[in-house]
PDB file of C-alpha atoms in Angstrom:
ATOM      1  CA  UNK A 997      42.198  50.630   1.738  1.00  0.00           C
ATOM      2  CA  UNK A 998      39.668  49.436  -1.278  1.00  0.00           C
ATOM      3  CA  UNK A 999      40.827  50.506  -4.642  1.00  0.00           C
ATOM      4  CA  UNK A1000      38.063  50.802  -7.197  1.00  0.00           C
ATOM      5  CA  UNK A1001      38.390  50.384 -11.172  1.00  0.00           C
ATOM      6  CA  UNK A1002      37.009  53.763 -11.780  1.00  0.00           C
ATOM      7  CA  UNK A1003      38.349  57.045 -10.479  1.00  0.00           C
ATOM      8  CA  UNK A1004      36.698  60.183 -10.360  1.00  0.00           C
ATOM      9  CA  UNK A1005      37.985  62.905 -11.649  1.00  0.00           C
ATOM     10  CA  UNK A1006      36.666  66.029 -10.251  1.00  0.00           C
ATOM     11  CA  UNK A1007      34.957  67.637 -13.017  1.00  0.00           C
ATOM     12  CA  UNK A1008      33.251  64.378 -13.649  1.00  0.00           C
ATOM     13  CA  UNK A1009      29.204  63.924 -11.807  1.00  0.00           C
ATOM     14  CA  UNK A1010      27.891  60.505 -11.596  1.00  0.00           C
ATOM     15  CA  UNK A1011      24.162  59.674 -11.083  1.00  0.00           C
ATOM     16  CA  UNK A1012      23.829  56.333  -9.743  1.00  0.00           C
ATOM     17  CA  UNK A1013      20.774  54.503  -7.724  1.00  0.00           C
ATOM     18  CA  UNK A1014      22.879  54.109  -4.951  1.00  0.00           C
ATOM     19  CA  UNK A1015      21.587  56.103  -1.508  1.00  0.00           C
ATOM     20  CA  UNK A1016      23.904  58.324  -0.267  1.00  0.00           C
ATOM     21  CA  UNK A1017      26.052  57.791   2.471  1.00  0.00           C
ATOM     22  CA  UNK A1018      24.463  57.203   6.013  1.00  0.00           C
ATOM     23  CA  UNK A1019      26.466  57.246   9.011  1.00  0.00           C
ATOM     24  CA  UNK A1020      25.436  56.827  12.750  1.00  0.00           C
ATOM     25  CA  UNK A1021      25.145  59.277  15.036  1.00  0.00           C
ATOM     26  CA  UNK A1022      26.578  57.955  18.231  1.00  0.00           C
ATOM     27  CA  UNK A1023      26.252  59.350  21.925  1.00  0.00           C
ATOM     28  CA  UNK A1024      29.077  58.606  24.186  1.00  0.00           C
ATOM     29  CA  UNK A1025      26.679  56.489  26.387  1.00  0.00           C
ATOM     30  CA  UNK A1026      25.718  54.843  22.541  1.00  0.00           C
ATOM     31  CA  UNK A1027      29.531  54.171  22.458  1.00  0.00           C
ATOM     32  CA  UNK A1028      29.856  52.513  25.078  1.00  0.00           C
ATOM     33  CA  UNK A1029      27.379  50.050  24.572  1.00  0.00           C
ATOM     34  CA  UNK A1030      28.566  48.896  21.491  1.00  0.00           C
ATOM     35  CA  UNK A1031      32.271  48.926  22.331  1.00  0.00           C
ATOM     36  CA  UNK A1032      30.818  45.962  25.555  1.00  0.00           C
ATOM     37  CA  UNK A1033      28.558  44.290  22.498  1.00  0.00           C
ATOM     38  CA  UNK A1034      31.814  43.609  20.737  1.00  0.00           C
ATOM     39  CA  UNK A1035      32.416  41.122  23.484  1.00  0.00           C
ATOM     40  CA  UNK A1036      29.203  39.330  23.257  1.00  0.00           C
ATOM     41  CA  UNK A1037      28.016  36.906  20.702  1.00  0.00           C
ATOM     42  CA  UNK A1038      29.778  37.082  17.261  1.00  0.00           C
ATOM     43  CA  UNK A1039      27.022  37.912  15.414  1.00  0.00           C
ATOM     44  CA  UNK A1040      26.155  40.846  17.303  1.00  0.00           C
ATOM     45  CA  UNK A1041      29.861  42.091  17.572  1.00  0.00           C
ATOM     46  CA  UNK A1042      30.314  42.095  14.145  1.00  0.00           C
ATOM     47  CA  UNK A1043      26.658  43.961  13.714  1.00  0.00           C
ATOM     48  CA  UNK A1044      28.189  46.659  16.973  1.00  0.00           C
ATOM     49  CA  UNK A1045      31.331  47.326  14.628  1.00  0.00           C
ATOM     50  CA  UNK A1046      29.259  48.075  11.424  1.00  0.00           C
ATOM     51  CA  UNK A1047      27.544  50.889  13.021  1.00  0.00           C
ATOM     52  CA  UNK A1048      31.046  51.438  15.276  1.00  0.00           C
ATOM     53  CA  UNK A1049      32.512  52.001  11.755  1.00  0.00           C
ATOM     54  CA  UNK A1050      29.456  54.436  10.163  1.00  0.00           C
ATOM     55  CA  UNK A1051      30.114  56.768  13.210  1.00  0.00           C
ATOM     56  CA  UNK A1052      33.850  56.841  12.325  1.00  0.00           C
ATOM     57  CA  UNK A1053      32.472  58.362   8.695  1.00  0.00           C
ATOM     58  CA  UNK A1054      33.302  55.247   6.956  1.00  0.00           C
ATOM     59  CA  UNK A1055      30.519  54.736   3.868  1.00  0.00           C
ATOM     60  CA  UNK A1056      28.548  51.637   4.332  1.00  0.00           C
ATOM     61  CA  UNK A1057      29.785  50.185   0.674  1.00  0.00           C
ATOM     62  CA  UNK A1058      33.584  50.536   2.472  1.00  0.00           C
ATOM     63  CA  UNK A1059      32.052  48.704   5.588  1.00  0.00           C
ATOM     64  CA  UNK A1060      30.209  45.873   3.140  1.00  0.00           C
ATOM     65  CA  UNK A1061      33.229  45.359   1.517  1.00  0.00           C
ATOM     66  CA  UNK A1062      35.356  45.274   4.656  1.00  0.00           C
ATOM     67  CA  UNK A1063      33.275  42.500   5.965  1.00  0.00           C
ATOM     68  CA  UNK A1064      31.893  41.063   3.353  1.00  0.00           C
ATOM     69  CA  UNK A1065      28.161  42.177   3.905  1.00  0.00           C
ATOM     70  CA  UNK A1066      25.835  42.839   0.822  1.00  0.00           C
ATOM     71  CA  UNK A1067      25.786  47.439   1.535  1.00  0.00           C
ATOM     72  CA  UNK A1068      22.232  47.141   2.039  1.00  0.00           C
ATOM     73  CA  UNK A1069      22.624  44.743   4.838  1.00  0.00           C
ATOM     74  CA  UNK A1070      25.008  47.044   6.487  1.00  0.00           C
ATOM     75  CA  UNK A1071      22.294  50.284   6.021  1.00  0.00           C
ATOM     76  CA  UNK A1072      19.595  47.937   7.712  1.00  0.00           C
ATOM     77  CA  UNK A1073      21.691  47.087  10.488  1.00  0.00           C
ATOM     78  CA  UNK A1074      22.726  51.207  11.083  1.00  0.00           C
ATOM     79  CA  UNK A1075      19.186  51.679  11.039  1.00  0.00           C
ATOM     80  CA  UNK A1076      17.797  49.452  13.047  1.00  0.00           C
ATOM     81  CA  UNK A1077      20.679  50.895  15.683  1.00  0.00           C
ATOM     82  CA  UNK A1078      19.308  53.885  15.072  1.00  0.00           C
ATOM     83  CA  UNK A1079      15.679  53.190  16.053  1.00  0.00           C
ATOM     84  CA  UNK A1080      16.660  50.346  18.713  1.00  0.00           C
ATOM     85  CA  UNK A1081      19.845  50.943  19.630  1.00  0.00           C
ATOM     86  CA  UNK A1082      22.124  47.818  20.873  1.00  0.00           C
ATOM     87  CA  UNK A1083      19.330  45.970  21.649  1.00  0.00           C
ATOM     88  CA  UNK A1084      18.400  45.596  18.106  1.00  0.00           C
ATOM     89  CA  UNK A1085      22.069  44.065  17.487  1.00  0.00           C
ATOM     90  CA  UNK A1086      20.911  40.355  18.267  1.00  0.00           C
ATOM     91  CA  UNK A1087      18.773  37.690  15.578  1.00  0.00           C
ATOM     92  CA  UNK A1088      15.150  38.219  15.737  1.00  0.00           C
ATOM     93  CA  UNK A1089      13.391  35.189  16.766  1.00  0.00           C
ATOM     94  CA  UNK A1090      12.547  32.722  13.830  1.00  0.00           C
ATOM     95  CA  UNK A1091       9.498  31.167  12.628  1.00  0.00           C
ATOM     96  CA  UNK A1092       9.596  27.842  12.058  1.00  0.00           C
ATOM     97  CA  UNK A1093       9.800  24.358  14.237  1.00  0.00           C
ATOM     98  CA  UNK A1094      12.188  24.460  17.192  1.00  0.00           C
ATOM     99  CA  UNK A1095      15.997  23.903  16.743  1.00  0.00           C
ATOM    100  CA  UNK A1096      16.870  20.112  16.131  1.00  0.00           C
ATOM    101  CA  UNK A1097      19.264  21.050  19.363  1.00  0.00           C
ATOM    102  CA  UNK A1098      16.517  21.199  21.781  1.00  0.00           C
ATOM    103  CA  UNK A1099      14.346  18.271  20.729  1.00  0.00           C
ATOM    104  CA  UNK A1100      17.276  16.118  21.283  1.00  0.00           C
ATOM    105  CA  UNK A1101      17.961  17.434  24.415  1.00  0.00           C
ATOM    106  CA  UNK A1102      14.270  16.491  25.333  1.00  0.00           C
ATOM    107  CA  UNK A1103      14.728  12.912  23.754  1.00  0.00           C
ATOM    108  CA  UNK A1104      17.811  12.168  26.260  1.00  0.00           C
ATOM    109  CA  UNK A1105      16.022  13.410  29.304  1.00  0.00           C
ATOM    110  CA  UNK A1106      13.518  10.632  28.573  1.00  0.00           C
ATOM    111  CA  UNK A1107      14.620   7.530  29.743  1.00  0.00           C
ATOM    112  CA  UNK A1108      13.500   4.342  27.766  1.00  0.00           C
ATOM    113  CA  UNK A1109      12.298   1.170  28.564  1.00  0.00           C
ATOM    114  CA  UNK A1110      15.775  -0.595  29.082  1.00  0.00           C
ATOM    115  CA  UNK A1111      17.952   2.527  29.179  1.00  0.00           C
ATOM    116  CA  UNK A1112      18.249   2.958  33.232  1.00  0.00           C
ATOM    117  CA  UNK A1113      18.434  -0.662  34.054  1.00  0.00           C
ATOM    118  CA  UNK A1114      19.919  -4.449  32.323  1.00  0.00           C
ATOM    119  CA  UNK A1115      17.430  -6.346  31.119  1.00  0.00           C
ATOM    120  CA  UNK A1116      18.798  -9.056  34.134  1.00  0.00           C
ATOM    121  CA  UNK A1117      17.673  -6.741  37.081  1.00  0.00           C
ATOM    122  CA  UNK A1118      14.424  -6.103  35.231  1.00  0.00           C
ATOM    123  CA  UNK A1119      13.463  -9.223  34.954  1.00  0.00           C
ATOM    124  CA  UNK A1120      13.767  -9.627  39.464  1.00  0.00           C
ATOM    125  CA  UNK A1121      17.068 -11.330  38.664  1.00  0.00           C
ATOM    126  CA  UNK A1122      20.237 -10.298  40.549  1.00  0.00           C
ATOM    127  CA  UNK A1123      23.203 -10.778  39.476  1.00  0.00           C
ATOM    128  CA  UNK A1124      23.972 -13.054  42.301  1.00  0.00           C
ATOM    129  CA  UNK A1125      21.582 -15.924  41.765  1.00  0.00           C
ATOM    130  CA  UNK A1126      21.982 -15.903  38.371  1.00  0.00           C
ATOM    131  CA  UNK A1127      25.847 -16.881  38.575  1.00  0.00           C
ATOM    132  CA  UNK A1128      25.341 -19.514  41.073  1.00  0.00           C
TER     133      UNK A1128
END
């Protein structure tokens, strides 16, 4: 459970710029989807218990602190389940040039000049004449 410094006491109002609490609104079906997107990539799990956690009640600043998320990170993700749903769990594409991955992928599919053969057999010489 998180402890804060400062405790209410109940006669006590506090005005703050914070929104106030949003929580999902799940249909079983909903549920579901997010309970199998918890075995998917990480990044996505960890974006299908955020919202698993708003629909259990739990205040985004509890959920932000639980897993180290900035609150307002945790509020866009809920909402973007909200309009979406699971499908608006995974990374957007990114702008940018491709992944370094990819291009080096490409490079090794390209066979150089004296990558597929010695330098003996591409000269006509086999290996045979040459040692006699």
């Amino acid at each position: 459970m998180i402890e804060f410094p400062h405790k209410i006491t109940p006669d006590e109002v506090l005005a703050g710029m914070r929104p106030a609490h949003v929580y999902a609104n799940l249909s079983d079906q909903q549920h579901r989807h997010l309970v199998d997107a918890l075995h998917r990539q990480w990044r996505v799990a960890a974006r299908a218990v955020t919202v698993l956690l708003s629909a259990s009640a739990m205040p985004a600043t509890q959920i932000a602190a639980l897993l180290h998320y900035d609150p307002h990170t945790v509020r866009r993700w809920i909402a973007r389940h909200d309009v979406e749903g699971v499908t608006g769990l995974p990374d957007r594409p990114r702008l940018g040039s491709p992944r370094l991955g990819q291009r080096i992928r490409a490079l090794l599919a390209t066979p150089k000049a004296w990558t597929t053969c010695s330098r003996r057999s591409a000269s006509g010489k086999n290996s045979k004449t040459a040692a006699t």
